[in-house]
Amino acid sequence: MRFDIFQLNETGSTNDDVKKAAEAGVAEGMVVWALSQKSGKGRLGRAWESPQGNLYFSVLLRPPRPKRAWGHYSFAAGVAIAETVGAILPDAKIELKWPNDVLVNGKKICGILLEGGEGWLVIGMGINVASTPKTPLYPTTSLAAEGATALAVEGVLNGVLDRWGAWYEKLNKEGFEPVRAEWLKRARRGVVRVRLPGSGQEELAGAFVDLDEEGNLVMRLEDGTERRIAAGDVIF
Ligand code: BTN
């Protein structure tokens, strides 16, 4: 995929910018990168604090695969970010947390937000480079806090785009299996608590078992039954 990068000093949300372009018919590969966002968006309707110094960008995709498989692209993005962060911090422990967080030494370093419409998918990525905004539910870190020095945000962007492009092509050619296998290699295992979306704040506790072919989290509950979870927050 060829990327066409637009750099902005500040915007509301790069996802919103790319969504607008998608609806106006812009081609796949557009990237909007902002140095800061005034109303950065996180998963499940949360805000994503976006001060200068971290990386915020969104990519416009027109995926060839059926819409029900578009969730797979977020796992490919997780793998791409894990590889990039791993190259910058070779001694750190890098893990993937369902559905799409990358953990460095047990703390969240990025967020991935997918939004889709008729014939387009926007994938937004936020990576903590210089600073560490707090998020609910999970401790956070940044590349700088983990010891990376002399890092340019643009270098991190190019690194992620390079890996992302490779995984995007692979997913389109070979299907989910190679992405799933790579994701599982890096998956954080052990006991998980899942907070289900909705007002009830329902929580399930159990053990991580698998990532299934659809991208659902498979967990074994304390009573021995297995549950497949399509959306929620995982707390270890
Ligand atoms: C999460 O809640 O973990 C996902 C956060 C996604 C943040 C990124 S920053 C770039 C893009 N623009 C947004 O408004 N959100 C995503």
Short mmCIF file of C-alpha atoms and ligand atoms in Angstrom, two decimals:
data_model
loop_
_atom_site.label_atom_id
_atom_site.label_comp_id
_atom_site.label_asym_id
_atom_site.label_seq_id
_atom_site.Cartn_x
_atom_site.Cartn_y
_atom_site.Cartn_z
CA MET A 1 0.00 0.00 0.00
CA ARG A 2 1.25 3.49 -0.83
CA PHE A 3 0.74 6.02 1.94
CA ASP A 4 -0.15 9.64 1.31
CA ILE A 5 0.68 11.44 4.58
CA PHE A 6 -0.92 14.75 5.63
CA GLN A 7 0.62 16.36 8.70
CA LEU A 8 -1.44 18.71 10.89
CA ASN A 9 -0.31 20.72 13.91
CA GLU A 10 -3.58 20.18 15.70
CA THR A 11 -6.95 18.71 14.88
CA GLY A 12 -10.05 17.45 16.64
CA SER A 13 -9.55 13.77 15.89
CA THR A 14 -7.54 12.26 13.02
CA ASN A 15 -10.15 9.50 12.80
CA ASP A 16 -12.84 12.11 12.11
CA ASP A 17 -10.66 13.81 9.47
CA VAL A 18 -10.06 10.54 7.62
CA LYS A 19 -13.72 9.49 7.93
CA LYS A 20 -14.74 12.71 6.18
CA ALA A 21 -12.21 12.07 3.40
CA ALA A 22 -13.42 8.46 3.08
CA GLU A 23 -17.01 9.59 2.65
CA ALA A 24 -15.86 12.11 0.03
CA GLY A 25 -14.30 9.26 -1.99
CA VAL A 26 -10.56 9.68 -1.24
CA ALA A 27 -8.46 6.63 -2.14
CA GLU A 28 -7.01 4.03 0.21
CA GLY A 29 -3.66 4.91 1.78
CA MET A 30 -4.43 8.43 3.00
CA VAL A 31 -2.83 9.04 6.40
CA VAL A 32 -3.67 12.00 8.64
CA TRP A 33 -1.02 12.57 11.31
CA ALA A 34 -1.57 15.29 13.94
CA LEU A 35 0.91 16.60 16.51
CA SER A 36 -1.97 16.99 18.98
CA GLN A 37 -5.72 16.38 19.10
CA LYS A 38 -8.36 18.44 20.89
CA SER A 39 -10.96 15.69 21.01
CA GLY A 40 -9.08 12.44 20.53
CA LYS A 41 -11.37 9.43 20.72
CA GLY A 42 -10.78 6.12 22.47
CA ARG A 43 -12.69 2.84 22.39
CA LEU A 44 -16.17 2.43 23.83
CA GLY A 45 -16.89 6.16 23.61
CA ARG A 46 -14.00 7.26 25.82
CA ALA A 47 -11.70 10.25 25.26
CA TRP A 48 -8.04 9.83 24.26
CA GLU A 49 -5.88 12.51 25.83
CA SER A 50 -3.64 13.83 23.05
CA PRO A 51 -0.93 16.29 24.16
CA GLN A 52 1.99 17.20 21.84
CA GLY A 53 4.88 14.76 21.87
CA ASN A 54 2.94 11.53 21.24
CA LEU A 55 1.90 9.99 17.93
CA TYR A 56 -1.67 10.26 16.61
CA PHE A 57 -2.59 9.13 13.13
CA SER A 58 -5.33 7.43 11.11
CA VAL A 59 -5.15 5.45 7.88
CA LEU A 60 -7.89 5.17 5.24
CA LEU A 61 -8.51 1.63 4.02
CA ARG A 62 -10.82 0.22 1.41
CA PRO A 63 -10.44 -3.42 2.44
CA PRO A 64 -11.02 -6.13 -0.14
CA ARG A 65 -12.23 -8.60 2.52
CA PRO A 66 -15.88 -8.94 3.62
CA LYS A 67 -17.04 -6.46 6.23
CA ARG A 68 -17.61 -9.10 8.91
CA ALA A 69 -13.82 -9.75 8.81
CA TRP A 70 -12.76 -6.13 9.21
CA GLY A 71 -12.11 -6.58 12.93
CA HIS A 72 -9.08 -8.64 11.88
CA TYR A 73 -7.32 -5.46 10.76
CA SER A 74 -7.08 -4.26 14.35
CA PHE A 75 -5.13 -7.38 15.32
CA ALA A 76 -2.78 -6.76 12.37
CA ALA A 77 -2.28 -3.21 13.68
CA GLY A 78 -1.50 -4.54 17.17
CA VAL A 79 1.14 -6.86 15.72
CA ALA A 80 2.62 -4.03 13.59
CA ILE A 81 2.90 -1.74 16.63
CA ALA A 82 4.34 -4.53 18.80
CA GLU A 83 7.06 -5.15 16.18
CA THR A 84 7.89 -1.45 15.89
CA VAL A 85 8.00 -0.91 19.65
CA GLY A 86 10.06 -4.09 20.04
CA ALA A 87 12.64 -2.75 17.58
CA ILE A 88 12.89 0.53 19.54
CA LEU A 89 13.02 -1.18 22.97
CA PRO A 90 14.84 -4.47 22.34
CA ASP A 91 15.10 -5.36 26.03
CA ALA A 92 11.49 -4.67 26.96
CA LYS A 93 8.76 -7.25 27.41
CA ILE A 94 6.20 -6.58 24.68
CA GLU A 95 2.79 -8.25 24.94
CA LEU A 96 -0.56 -7.96 23.19
CA LYS A 97 -3.72 -7.62 25.24
CA TRP A 98 -7.09 -8.41 23.71
CA PRO A 99 -8.64 -6.78 21.80
CA ASN A 100 -5.92 -4.40 20.65
CA ASP A 101 -3.57 -3.02 23.23
CA VAL A 102 0.20 -3.28 23.18
CA LEU A 103 1.78 -3.60 26.64
CA VAL A 104 5.38 -2.71 27.40
CA ASN A 105 6.61 -4.22 30.65
CA GLY A 106 2.98 -4.73 31.64
CA LYS A 107 1.74 -1.21 30.83
CA LYS A 108 -0.36 0.06 27.94
CA ILE A 109 1.58 2.12 25.38
CA CYS A 110 -0.93 2.59 22.56
CA GLY A 111 -4.55 2.54 21.51
CA ILE A 112 -6.18 1.43 18.25
CA LEU A 113 -9.60 2.60 17.13
CA LEU A 114 -11.44 1.19 14.11
CA GLU A 115 -14.39 2.94 12.50
CA GLY A 116 -16.06 1.66 9.36
CA GLY A 117 -18.71 2.70 6.85
CA GLU A 118 -19.85 1.82 3.34
CA GLY A 119 -16.69 0.66 1.55
CA TRP A 120 -14.23 2.29 3.95
CA LEU A 121 -12.45 1.50 7.18
CA VAL A 122 -10.47 3.98 9.25
CA ILE A 123 -7.85 2.67 11.60
CA GLY A 124 -6.57 5.18 14.13
CA MET A 125 -3.50 4.59 16.24
CA GLY A 126 -2.20 6.52 19.20
CA ILE A 127 1.24 5.72 20.60
CA ASN A 128 2.71 7.27 23.74
CA VAL A 129 6.13 8.49 22.66
CA ALA A 130 7.10 11.29 25.06
CA SER A 131 4.40 11.38 27.71
CA THR A 132 2.08 9.05 29.55
CA PRO A 133 -1.54 10.19 29.80
CA LYS A 134 -3.51 8.20 32.37
CA THR A 135 -6.31 5.94 31.13
CA PRO A 136 -9.03 4.29 33.21
CA LEU A 137 -8.64 0.58 34.07
CA TYR A 138 -5.03 0.15 33.06
CA PRO A 139 -1.56 1.58 33.90
CA THR A 140 0.13 3.36 30.99
CA THR A 141 3.68 3.98 29.83
CA SER A 142 5.54 5.66 26.95
CA LEU A 143 8.60 4.94 24.81
CA ALA A 144 10.50 7.66 26.72
CA ALA A 145 9.46 6.26 30.12
CA GLU A 146 10.74 2.84 29.03
CA GLY A 147 14.15 4.29 28.20
CA ALA A 148 14.04 5.23 24.49
CA THR A 149 16.11 8.36 23.81
CA ALA A 150 16.43 10.78 20.87
CA LEU A 151 13.19 9.55 19.37
CA ALA A 152 11.44 11.48 16.61
CA VAL A 153 7.68 10.97 16.44
CA GLU A 154 7.98 10.84 12.64
CA GLY A 155 10.42 7.94 12.87
CA VAL A 156 7.91 5.99 14.96
CA LEU A 157 5.17 6.81 12.44
CA ASN A 158 7.28 5.55 9.53
CA GLY A 159 8.20 2.41 11.45
CA VAL A 160 4.57 1.55 12.21
CA LEU A 161 3.41 2.33 8.65
CA ASP A 162 6.11 0.07 7.25
CA ARG A 163 5.09 -2.89 9.44
CA TRP A 164 1.37 -2.11 9.09
CA GLY A 165 1.63 -2.10 5.29
CA ALA A 166 3.29 -5.52 5.35
CA TRP A 167 0.66 -7.07 7.65
CA TYR A 168 -2.21 -5.47 5.75
CA GLU A 169 -1.01 -7.07 2.50
CA LYS A 170 -0.45 -10.42 4.20
CA LEU A 171 -3.92 -10.41 5.76
CA ASN A 172 -5.51 -9.58 2.42
CA LYS A 173 -3.57 -12.33 0.62
CA GLU A 174 -3.47 -15.11 3.21
CA GLY A 175 -6.39 -14.43 5.55
CA PHE A 176 -6.46 -14.10 9.34
CA GLU A 177 -4.43 -17.19 10.27
CA PRO A 178 -0.87 -15.75 10.03
CA VAL A 179 -1.96 -12.61 11.91
CA ARG A 180 -3.73 -14.69 14.54
CA ALA A 181 -0.65 -16.92 14.98
CA GLU A 182 1.66 -13.93 15.39
CA TRP A 183 -0.80 -12.24 17.76
CA LEU A 184 -1.07 -15.39 19.89
CA LYS A 185 2.74 -15.68 20.08
CA ARG A 186 2.79 -12.31 21.80
CA ALA A 187 -0.50 -12.58 23.73
CA ARG A 188 -0.55 -11.87 27.43
CA ARG A 189 -1.81 -15.02 29.11
CA GLY A 190 -2.97 -15.94 32.59
CA VAL A 191 -5.94 -14.76 34.60
CA VAL A 192 -8.15 -12.14 32.99
CA ARG A 193 -11.09 -10.09 34.11
CA VAL A 194 -13.32 -8.77 31.35
CA ARG A 195 -15.55 -5.78 31.83
CA LEU A 196 -18.42 -6.08 29.34
CA PRO A 197 -19.69 -2.97 27.57
CA GLY A 198 -22.95 -1.43 28.74
CA SER A 199 -24.16 0.33 31.83
CA GLY A 200 -24.19 -2.74 34.08
CA GLN A 201 -20.35 -2.87 34.37
CA GLU A 202 -20.71 -6.66 34.32
CA GLU A 203 -17.39 -8.40 34.88
CA LEU A 204 -16.29 -11.94 34.06
CA ALA A 205 -13.23 -13.57 35.57
CA GLY A 206 -11.32 -16.53 34.16
CA ALA A 207 -8.29 -17.69 32.24
CA PHE A 208 -7.15 -16.62 28.78
CA VAL A 209 -7.62 -19.59 26.43
CA ASP A 210 -7.44 -18.41 22.82
CA LEU A 211 -8.17 -15.88 20.13
CA ASP A 212 -10.68 -17.53 17.78
CA GLU A 213 -10.94 -17.28 13.97
CA GLU A 214 -13.30 -14.35 14.28
CA GLY A 215 -11.09 -12.39 16.66
CA ASN A 216 -13.17 -13.18 19.77
CA LEU A 217 -11.46 -13.70 23.09
CA VAL A 218 -11.98 -17.25 24.37
CA MET A 219 -11.80 -17.49 28.14
CA ARG A 220 -12.47 -20.22 30.68
CA LEU A 221 -14.64 -19.02 33.55
CA GLU A 222 -14.10 -20.10 37.13
CA ASP A 223 -16.94 -22.63 36.86
CA GLY A 224 -15.10 -24.34 33.97
CA THR A 225 -17.33 -23.12 31.13
CA GLU A 226 -15.86 -21.37 28.09
CA ARG A 227 -17.07 -17.97 26.92
CA ARG A 228 -16.38 -16.14 23.68
CA ILE A 229 -16.24 -12.38 24.09
CA ALA A 230 -16.72 -10.04 21.12
CA ALA A 231 -16.30 -6.67 22.90
CA GLY A 232 -15.15 -5.46 26.26
CA ASP A 233 -12.15 -4.40 28.35
CA VAL A 234 -9.64 -6.87 29.67
CA ILE A 235 -8.08 -6.20 33.03
CA PHE A 236 -5.25 -8.50 34.15
C1 BTN B 1 -8.22 3.10 22.87
O1 BTN B 1 -9.19 3.48 23.55
O2 BTN B 1 -7.37 2.33 23.33
C2 BTN B 1 -8.09 3.56 21.44
C3 BTN B 1 -7.46 4.92 21.31
C4 BTN B 1 -7.20 5.36 19.88
C5 BTN B 1 -6.53 6.72 19.80
C6 BTN B 1 -6.17 7.12 18.40
S1 BTN B 1 -5.15 8.56 18.35
C7 BTN B 1 -5.35 8.70 16.62
C8 BTN B 1 -6.79 8.34 16.32
N1 BTN B 1 -7.65 9.51 16.43
C9 BTN B 1 -8.52 9.41 17.44
O3 BTN B 1 -9.36 10.27 17.76
N2 BTN B 1 -8.36 8.23 18.07
C10 BTN B 1 -7.32 7.42 17.45
#
